[in-house]
PDB file of N, CA, C and O in Angstrom:
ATOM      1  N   UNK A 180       0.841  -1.176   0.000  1.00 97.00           N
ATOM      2  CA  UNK A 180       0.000   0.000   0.000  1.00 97.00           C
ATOM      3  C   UNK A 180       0.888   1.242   0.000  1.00 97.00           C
ATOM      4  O   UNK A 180       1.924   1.210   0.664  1.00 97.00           O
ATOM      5  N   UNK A 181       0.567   2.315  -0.682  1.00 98.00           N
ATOM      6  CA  UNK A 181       0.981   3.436  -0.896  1.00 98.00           C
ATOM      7  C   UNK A 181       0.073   5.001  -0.042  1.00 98.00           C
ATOM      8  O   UNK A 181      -1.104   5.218  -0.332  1.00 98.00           O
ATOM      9  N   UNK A 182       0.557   5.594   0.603  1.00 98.00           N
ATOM     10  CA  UNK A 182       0.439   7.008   0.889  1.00 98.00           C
ATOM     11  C   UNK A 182       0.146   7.997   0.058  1.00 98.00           C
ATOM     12  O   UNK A 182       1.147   8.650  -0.237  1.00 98.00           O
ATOM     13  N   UNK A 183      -1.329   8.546  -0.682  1.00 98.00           N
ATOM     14  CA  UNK A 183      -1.094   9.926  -1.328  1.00 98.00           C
ATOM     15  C   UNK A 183      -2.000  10.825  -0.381  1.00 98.00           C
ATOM     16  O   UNK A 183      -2.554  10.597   0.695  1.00 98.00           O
ATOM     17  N   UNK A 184      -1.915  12.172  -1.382  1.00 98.00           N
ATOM     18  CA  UNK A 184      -2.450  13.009  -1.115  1.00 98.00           C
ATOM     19  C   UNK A 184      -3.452  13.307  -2.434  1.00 98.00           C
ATOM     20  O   UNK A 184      -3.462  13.322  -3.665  1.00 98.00           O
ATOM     21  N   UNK A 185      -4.226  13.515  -1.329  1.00 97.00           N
ATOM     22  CA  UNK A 185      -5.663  14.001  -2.875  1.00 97.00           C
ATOM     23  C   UNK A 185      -5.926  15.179  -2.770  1.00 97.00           C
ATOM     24  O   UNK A 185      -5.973  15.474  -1.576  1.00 97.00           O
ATOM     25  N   UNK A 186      -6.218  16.410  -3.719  1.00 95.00           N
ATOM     26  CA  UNK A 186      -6.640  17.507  -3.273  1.00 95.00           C
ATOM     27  C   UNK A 186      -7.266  18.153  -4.931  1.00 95.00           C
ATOM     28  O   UNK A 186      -6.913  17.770  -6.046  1.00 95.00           O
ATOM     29  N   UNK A 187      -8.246  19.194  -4.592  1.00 91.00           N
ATOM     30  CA  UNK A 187      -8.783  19.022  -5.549  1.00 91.00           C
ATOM     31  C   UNK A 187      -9.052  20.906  -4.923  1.00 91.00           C
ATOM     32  O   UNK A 187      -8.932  21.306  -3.765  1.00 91.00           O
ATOM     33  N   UNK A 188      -9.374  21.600  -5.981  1.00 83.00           N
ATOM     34  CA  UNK A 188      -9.126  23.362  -6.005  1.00 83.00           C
ATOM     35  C   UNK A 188     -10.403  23.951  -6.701  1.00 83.00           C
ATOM     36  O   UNK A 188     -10.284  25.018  -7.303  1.00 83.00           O
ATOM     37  N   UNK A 189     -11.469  23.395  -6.659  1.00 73.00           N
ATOM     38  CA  UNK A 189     -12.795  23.324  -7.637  1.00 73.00           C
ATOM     39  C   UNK A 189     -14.044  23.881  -7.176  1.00 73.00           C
ATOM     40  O   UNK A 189     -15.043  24.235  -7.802  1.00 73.00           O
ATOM     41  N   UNK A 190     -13.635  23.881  -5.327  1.00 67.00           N
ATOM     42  CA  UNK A 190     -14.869  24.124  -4.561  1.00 67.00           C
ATOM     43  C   UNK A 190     -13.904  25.345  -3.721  1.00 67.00           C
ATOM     44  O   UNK A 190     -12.708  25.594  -3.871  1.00 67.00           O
ATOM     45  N   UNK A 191     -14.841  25.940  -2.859  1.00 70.00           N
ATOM     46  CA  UNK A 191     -14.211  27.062  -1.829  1.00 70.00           C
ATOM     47  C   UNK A 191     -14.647  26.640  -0.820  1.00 70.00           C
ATOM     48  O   UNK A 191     -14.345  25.452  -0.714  1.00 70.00           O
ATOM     49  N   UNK A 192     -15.492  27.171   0.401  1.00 77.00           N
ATOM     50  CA  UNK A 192     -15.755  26.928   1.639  1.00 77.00           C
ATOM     51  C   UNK A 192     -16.735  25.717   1.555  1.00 77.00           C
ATOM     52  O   UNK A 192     -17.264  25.202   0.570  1.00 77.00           O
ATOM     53  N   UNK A 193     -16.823  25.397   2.965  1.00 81.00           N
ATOM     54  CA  UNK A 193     -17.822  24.755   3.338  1.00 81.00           C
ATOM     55  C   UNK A 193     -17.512  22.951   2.451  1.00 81.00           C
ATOM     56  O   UNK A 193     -18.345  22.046   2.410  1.00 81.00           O
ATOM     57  N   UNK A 194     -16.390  22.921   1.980  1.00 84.00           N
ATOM     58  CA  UNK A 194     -16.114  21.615   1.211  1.00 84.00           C
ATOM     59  C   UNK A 194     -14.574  20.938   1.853  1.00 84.00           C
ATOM     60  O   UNK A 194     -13.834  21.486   2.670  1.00 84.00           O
ATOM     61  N   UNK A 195     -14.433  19.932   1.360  1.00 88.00           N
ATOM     62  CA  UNK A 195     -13.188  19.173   1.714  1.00 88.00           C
ATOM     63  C   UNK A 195     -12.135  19.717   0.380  1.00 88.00           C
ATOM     64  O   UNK A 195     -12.581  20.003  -0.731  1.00 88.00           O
ATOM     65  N   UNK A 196     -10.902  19.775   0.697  1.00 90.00           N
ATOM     66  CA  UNK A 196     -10.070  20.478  -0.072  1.00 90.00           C
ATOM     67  C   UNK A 196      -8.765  19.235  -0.304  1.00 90.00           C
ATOM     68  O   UNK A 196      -7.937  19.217  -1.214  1.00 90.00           O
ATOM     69  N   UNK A 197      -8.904  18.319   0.757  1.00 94.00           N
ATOM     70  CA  UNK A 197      -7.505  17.269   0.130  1.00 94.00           C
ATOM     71  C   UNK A 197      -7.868  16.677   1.534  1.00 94.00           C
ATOM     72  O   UNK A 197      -8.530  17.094   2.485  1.00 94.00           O
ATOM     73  N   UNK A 198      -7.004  15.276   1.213  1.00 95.00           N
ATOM     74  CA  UNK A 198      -7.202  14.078   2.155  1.00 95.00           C
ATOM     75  C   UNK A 198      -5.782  13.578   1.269  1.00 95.00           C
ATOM     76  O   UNK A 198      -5.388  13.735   0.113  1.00 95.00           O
ATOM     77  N   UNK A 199      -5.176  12.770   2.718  1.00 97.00           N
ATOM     78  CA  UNK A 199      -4.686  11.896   2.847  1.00 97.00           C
ATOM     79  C   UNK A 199      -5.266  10.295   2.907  1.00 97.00           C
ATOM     80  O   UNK A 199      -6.033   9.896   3.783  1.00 97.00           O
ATOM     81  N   UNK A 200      -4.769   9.510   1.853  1.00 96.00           N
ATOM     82  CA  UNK A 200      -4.973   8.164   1.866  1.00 96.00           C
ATOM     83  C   UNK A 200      -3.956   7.017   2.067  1.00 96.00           C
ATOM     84  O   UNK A 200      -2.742   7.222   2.066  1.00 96.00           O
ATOM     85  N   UNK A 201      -4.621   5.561   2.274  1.00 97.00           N
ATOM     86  CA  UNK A 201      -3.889   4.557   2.199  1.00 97.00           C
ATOM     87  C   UNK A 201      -4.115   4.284   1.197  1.00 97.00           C
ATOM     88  O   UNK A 201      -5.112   4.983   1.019  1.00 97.00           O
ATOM     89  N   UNK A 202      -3.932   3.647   0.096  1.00 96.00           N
ATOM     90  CA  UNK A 202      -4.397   3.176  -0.968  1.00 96.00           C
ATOM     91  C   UNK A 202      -3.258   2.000  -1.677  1.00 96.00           C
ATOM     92  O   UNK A 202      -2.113   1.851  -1.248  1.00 96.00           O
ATOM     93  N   UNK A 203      -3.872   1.194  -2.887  1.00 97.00           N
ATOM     94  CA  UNK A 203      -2.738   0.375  -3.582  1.00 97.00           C
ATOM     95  C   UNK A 203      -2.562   0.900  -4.770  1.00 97.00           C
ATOM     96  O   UNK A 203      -2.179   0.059  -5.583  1.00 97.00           O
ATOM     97  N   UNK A 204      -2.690   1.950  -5.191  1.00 97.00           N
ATOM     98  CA  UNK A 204      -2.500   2.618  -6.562  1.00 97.00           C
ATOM     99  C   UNK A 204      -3.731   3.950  -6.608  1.00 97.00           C
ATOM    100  O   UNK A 204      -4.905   4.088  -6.264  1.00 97.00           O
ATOM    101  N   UNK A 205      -2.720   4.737  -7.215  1.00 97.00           N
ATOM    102  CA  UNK A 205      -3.931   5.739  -7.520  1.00 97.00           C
ATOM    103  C   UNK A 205      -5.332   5.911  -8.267  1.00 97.00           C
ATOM    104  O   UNK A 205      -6.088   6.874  -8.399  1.00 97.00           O
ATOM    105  N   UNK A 206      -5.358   5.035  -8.554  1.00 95.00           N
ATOM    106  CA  UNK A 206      -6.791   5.060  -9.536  1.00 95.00           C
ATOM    107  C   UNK A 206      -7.599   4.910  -8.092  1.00 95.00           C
ATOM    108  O   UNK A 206      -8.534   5.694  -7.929  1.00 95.00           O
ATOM    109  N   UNK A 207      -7.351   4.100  -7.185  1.00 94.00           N
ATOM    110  CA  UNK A 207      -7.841   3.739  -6.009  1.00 94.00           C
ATOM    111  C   UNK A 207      -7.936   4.766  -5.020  1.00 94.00           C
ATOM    112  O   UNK A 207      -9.004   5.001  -4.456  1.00 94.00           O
ATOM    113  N   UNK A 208      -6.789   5.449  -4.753  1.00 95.00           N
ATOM    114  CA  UNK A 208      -7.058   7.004  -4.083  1.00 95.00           C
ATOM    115  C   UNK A 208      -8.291   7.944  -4.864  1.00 95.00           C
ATOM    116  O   UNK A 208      -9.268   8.491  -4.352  1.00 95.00           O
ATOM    117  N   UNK A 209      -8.002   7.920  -5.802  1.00 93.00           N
ATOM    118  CA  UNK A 209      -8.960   8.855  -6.421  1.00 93.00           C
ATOM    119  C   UNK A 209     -10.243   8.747  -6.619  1.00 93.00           C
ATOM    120  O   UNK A 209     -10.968   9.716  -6.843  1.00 93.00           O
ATOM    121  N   UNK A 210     -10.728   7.267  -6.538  1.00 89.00           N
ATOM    122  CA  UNK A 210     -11.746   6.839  -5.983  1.00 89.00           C
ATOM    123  C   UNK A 210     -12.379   6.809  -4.589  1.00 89.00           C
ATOM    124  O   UNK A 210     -13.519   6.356  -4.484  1.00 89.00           O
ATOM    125  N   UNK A 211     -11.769   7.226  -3.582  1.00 89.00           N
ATOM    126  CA  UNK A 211     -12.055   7.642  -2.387  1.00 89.00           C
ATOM    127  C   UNK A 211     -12.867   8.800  -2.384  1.00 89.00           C
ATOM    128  O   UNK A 211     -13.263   9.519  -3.300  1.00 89.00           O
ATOM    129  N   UNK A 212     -13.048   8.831  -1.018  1.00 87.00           N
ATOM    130  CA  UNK A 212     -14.456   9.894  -0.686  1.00 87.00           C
ATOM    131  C   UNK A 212     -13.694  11.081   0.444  1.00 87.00           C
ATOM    132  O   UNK A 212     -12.684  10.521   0.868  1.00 87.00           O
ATOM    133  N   UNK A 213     -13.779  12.081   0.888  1.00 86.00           N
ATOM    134  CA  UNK A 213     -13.082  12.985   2.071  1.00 86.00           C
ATOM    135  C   UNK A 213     -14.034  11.602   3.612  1.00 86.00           C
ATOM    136  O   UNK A 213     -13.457  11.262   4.645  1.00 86.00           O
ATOM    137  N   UNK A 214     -15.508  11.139   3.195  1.00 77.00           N
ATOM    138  CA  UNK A 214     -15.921  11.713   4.292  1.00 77.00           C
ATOM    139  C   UNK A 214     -16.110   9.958   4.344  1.00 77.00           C
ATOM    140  O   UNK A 214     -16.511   9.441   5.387  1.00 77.00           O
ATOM    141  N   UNK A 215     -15.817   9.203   3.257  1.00 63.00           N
ATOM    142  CA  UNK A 215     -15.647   7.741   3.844  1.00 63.00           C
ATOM    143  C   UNK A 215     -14.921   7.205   2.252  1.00 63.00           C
ATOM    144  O   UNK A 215     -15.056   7.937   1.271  1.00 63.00           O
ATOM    145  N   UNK A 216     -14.189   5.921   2.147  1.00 52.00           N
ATOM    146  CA  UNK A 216     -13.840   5.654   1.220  1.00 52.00           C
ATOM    147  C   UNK A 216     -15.018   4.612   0.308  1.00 52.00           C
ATOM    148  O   UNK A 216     -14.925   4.146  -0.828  1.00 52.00           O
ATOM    149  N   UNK A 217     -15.936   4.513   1.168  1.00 53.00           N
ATOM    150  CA  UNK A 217     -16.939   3.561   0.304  1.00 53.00           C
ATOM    151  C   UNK A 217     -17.372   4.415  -0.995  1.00 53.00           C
ATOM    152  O   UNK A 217     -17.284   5.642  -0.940  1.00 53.00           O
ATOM    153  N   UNK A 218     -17.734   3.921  -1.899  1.00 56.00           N
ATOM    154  CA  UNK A 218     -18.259   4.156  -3.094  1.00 56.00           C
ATOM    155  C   UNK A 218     -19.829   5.035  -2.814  1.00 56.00           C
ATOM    156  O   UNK A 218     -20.013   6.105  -3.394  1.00 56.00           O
ATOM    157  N   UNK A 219     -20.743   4.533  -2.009  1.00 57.00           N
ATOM    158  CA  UNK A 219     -21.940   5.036  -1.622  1.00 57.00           C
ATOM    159  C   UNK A 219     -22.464   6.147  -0.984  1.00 57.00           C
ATOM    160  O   UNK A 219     -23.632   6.485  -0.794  1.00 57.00           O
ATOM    161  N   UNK A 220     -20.774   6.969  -0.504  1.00 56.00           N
ATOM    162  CA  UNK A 220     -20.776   7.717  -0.220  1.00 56.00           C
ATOM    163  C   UNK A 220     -20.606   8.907  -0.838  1.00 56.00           C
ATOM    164  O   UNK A 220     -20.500   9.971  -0.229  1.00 56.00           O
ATOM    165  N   UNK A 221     -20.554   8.719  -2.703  1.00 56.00           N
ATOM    166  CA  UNK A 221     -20.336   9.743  -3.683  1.00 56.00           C
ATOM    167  C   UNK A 221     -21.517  11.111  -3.639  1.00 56.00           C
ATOM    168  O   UNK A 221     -21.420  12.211  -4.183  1.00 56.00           O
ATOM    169  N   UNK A 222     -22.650  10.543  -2.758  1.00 58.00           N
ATOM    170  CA  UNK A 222     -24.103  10.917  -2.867  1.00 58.00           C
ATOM    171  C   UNK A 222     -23.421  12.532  -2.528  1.00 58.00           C
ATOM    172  O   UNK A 222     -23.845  13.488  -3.177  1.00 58.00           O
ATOM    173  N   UNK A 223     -22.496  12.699  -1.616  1.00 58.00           N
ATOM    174  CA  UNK A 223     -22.367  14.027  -0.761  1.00 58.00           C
ATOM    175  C   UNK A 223     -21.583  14.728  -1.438  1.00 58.00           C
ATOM    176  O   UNK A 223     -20.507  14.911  -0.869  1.00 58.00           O
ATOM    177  N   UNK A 224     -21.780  15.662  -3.403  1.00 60.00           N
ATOM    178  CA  UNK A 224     -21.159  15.802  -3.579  1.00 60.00           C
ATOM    179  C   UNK A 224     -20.760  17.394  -3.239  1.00 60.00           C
ATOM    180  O   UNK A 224     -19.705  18.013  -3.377  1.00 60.00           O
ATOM    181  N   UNK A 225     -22.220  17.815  -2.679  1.00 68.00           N
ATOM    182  CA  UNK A 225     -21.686  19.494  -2.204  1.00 68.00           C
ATOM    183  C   UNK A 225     -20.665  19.414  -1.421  1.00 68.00           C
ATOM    184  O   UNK A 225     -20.988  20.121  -0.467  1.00 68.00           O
ATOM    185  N   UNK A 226     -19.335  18.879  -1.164  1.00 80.00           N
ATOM    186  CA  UNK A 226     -17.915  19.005  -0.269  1.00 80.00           C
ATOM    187  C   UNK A 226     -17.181  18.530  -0.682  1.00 80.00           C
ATOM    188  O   UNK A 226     -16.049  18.720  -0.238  1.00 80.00           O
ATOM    189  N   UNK A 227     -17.368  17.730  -1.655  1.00 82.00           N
ATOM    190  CA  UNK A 227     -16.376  17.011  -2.669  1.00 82.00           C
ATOM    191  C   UNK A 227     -16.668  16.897  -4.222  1.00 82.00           C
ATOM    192  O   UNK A 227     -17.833  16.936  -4.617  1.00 82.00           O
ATOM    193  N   UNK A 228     -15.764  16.776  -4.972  1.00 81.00           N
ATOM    194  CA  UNK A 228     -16.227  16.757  -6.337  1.00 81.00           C
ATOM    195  C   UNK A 228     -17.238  15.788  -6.798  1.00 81.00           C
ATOM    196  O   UNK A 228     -17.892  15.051  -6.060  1.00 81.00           O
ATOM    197  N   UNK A 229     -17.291  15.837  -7.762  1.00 78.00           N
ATOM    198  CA  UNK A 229     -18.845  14.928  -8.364  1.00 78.00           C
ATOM    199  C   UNK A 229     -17.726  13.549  -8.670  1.00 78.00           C
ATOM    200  O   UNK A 229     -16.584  13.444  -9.116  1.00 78.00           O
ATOM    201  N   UNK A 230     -18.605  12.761  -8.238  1.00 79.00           N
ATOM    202  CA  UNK A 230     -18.117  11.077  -8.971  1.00 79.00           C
ATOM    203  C   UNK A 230     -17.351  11.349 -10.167  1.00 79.00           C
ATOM    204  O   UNK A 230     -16.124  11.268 -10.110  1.00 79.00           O
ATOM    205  N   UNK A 231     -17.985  11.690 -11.333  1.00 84.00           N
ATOM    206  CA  UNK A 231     -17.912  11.894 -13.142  1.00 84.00           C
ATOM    207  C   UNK A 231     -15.943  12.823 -13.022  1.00 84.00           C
ATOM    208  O   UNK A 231     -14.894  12.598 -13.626  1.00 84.00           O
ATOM    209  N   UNK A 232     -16.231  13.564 -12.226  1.00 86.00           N
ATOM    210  CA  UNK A 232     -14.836  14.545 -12.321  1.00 86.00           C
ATOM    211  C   UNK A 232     -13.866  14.344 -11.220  1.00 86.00           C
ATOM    212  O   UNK A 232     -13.131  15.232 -10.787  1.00 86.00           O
ATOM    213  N   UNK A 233     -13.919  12.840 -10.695  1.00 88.00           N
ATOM    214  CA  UNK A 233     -12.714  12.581  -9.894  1.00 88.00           C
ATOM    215  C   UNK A 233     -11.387  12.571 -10.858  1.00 88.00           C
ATOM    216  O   UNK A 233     -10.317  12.369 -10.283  1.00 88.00           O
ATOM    217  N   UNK A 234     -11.366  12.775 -12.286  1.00 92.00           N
ATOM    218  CA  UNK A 234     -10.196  12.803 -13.191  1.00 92.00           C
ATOM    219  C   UNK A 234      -9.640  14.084 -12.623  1.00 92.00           C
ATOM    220  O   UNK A 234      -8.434  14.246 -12.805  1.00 92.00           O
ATOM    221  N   UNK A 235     -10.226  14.929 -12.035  1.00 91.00           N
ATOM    222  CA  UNK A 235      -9.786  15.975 -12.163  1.00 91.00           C
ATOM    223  C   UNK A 235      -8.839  16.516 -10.875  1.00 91.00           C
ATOM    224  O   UNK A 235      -8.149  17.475 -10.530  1.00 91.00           O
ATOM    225  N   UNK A 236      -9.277  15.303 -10.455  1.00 94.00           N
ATOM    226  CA  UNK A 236      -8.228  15.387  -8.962  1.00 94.00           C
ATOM    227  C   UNK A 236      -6.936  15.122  -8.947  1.00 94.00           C
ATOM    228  O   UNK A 236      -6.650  14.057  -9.494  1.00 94.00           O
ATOM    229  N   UNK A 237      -5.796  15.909  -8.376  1.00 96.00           N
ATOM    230  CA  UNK A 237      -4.350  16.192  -8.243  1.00 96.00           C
ATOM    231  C   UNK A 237      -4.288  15.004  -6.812  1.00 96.00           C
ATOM    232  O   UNK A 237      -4.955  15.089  -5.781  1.00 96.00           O
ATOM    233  N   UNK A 238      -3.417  14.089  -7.119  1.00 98.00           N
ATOM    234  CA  UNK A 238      -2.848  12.783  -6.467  1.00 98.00           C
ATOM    235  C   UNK A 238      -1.294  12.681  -6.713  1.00 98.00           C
ATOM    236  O   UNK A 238      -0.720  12.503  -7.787  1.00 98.00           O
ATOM    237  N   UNK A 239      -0.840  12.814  -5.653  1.00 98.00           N
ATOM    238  CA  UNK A 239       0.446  12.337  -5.365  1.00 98.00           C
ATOM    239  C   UNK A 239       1.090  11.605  -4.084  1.00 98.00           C
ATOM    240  O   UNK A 239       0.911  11.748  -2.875  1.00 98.00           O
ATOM    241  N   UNK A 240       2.060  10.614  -4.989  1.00 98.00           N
ATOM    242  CA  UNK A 240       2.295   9.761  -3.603  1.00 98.00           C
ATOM    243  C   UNK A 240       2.894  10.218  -2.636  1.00 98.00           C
ATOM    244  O   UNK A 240       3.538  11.194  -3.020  1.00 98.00           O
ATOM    245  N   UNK A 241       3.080   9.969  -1.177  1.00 98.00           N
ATOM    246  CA  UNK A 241       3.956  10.542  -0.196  1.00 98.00           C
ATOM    247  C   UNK A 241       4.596   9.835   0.198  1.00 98.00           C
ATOM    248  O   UNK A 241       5.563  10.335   0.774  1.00 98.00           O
ATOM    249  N   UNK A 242       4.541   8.256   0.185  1.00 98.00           N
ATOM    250  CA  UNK A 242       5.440   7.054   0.573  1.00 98.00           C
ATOM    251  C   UNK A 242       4.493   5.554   0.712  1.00 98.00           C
ATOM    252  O   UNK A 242       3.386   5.362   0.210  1.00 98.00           O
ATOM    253  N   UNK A 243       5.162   4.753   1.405  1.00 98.00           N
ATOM    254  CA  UNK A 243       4.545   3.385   1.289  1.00 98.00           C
ATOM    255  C   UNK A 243       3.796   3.197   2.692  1.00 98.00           C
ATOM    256  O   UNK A 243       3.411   4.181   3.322  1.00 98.00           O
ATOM    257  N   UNK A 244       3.649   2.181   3.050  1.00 97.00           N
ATOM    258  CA  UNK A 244       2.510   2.048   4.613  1.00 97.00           C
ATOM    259  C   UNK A 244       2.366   0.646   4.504  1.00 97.00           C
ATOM    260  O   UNK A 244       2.614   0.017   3.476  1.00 97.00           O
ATOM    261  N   UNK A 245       1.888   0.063   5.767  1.00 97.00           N
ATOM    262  CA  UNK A 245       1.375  -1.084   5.785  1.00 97.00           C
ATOM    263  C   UNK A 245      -0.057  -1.192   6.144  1.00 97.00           C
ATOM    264  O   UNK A 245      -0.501  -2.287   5.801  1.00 97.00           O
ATOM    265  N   UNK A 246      -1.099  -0.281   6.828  1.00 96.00           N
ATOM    266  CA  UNK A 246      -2.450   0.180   6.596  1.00 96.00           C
ATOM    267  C   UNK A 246      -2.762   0.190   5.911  1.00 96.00           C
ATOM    268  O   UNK A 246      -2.315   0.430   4.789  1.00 96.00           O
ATOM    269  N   UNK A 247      -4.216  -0.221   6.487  1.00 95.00           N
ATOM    270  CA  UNK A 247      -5.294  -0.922   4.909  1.00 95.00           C
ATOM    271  C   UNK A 247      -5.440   0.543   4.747  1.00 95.00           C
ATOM    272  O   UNK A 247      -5.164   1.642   5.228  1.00 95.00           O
ATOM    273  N   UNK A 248      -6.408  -0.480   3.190  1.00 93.00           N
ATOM    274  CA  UNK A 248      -6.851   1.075   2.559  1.00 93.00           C
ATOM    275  C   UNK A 248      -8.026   1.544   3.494  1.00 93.00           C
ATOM    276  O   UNK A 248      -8.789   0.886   4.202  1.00 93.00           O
ATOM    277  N   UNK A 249      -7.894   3.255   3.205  1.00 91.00           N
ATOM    278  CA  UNK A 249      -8.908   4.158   4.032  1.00 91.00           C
ATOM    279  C   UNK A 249      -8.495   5.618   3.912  1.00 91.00           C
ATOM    280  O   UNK A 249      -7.289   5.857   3.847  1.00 91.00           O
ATOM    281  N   UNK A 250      -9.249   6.480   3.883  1.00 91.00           N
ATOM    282  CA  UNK A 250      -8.775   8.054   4.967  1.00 91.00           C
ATOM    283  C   UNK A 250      -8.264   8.030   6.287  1.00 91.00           C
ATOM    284  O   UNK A 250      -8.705   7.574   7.342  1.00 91.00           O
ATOM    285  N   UNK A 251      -6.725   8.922   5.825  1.00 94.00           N
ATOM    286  CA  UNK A 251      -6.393   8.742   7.263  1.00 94.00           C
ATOM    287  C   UNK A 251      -6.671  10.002   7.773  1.00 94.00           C
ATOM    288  O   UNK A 251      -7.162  10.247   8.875  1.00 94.00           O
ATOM    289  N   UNK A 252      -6.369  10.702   7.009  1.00 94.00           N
ATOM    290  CA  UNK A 252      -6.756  12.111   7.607  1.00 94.00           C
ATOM    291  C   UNK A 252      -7.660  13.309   5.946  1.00 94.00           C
ATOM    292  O   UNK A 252      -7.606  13.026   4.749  1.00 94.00           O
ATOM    293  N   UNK A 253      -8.352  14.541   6.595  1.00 91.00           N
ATOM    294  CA  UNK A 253      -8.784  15.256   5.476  1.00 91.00           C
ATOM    295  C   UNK A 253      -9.168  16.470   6.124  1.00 91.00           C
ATOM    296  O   UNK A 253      -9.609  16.634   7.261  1.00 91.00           O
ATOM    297  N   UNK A 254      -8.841  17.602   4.878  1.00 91.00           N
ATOM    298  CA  UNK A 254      -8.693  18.707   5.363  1.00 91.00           C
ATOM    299  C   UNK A 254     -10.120  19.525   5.027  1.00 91.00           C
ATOM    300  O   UNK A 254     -10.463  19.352   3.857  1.00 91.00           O
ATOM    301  N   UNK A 255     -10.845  20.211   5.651  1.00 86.00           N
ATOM    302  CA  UNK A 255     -12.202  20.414   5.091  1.00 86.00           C
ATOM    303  C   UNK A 255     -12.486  21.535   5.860  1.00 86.00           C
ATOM    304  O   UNK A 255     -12.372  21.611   7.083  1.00 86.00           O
ATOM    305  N   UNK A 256     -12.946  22.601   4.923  1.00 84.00           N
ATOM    306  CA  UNK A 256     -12.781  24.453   5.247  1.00 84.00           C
ATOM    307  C   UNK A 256     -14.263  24.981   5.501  1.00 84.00           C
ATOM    308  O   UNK A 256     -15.136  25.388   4.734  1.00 84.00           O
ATOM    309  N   UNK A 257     -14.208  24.831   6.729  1.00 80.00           N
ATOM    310  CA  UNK A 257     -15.529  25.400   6.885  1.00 80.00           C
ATOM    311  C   UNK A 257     -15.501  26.760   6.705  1.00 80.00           C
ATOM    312  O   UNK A 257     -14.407  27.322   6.772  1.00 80.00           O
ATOM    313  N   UNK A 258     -16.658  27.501   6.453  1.00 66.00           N
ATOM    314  CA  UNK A 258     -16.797  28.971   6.085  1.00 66.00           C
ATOM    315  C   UNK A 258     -17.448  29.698   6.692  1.00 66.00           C
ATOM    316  O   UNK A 258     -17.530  30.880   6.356  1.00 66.00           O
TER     317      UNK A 258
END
């Protein structure tokens, strides 16, 4: 498992702005959620981007881990 960072510059207040993940590849980070990594949780997209435009999210790795996949941490700007 790999360490990124997700962050995404699309929304202003009141939304999640980047999270830290566990993940095994990025297609897999970027499929994550700020507010859970399940899939079912795409519903909440006023704080995070829409499902359709997770392409548009900036992912980079920060190192390796032995933690499952999940959010470990996320940064989210209230207004």
């Amino acid at each position: 498992m790999k360490i990124y960072l997700v962050s995404q510059n699309s929304h202003d207040y009141d939304t999640f702005d980047s999270m830290v993940v566990s993940a095994k590849d990025e297609d897999e980070a970027r499929d994550m959620h700020p507010y859970s990594f399940s899939k079912d949780d795409w519903g909440l997209t006023e704080c995070w981007v829409r499902y359709e435009d997770r392409d548009k999210l900036i992912v980079s790795v920060l190192g390796s881990t032995r933690l499952k996949k999940g959010v470990i941490l996320a940064s989210f700007n209230a207004g």
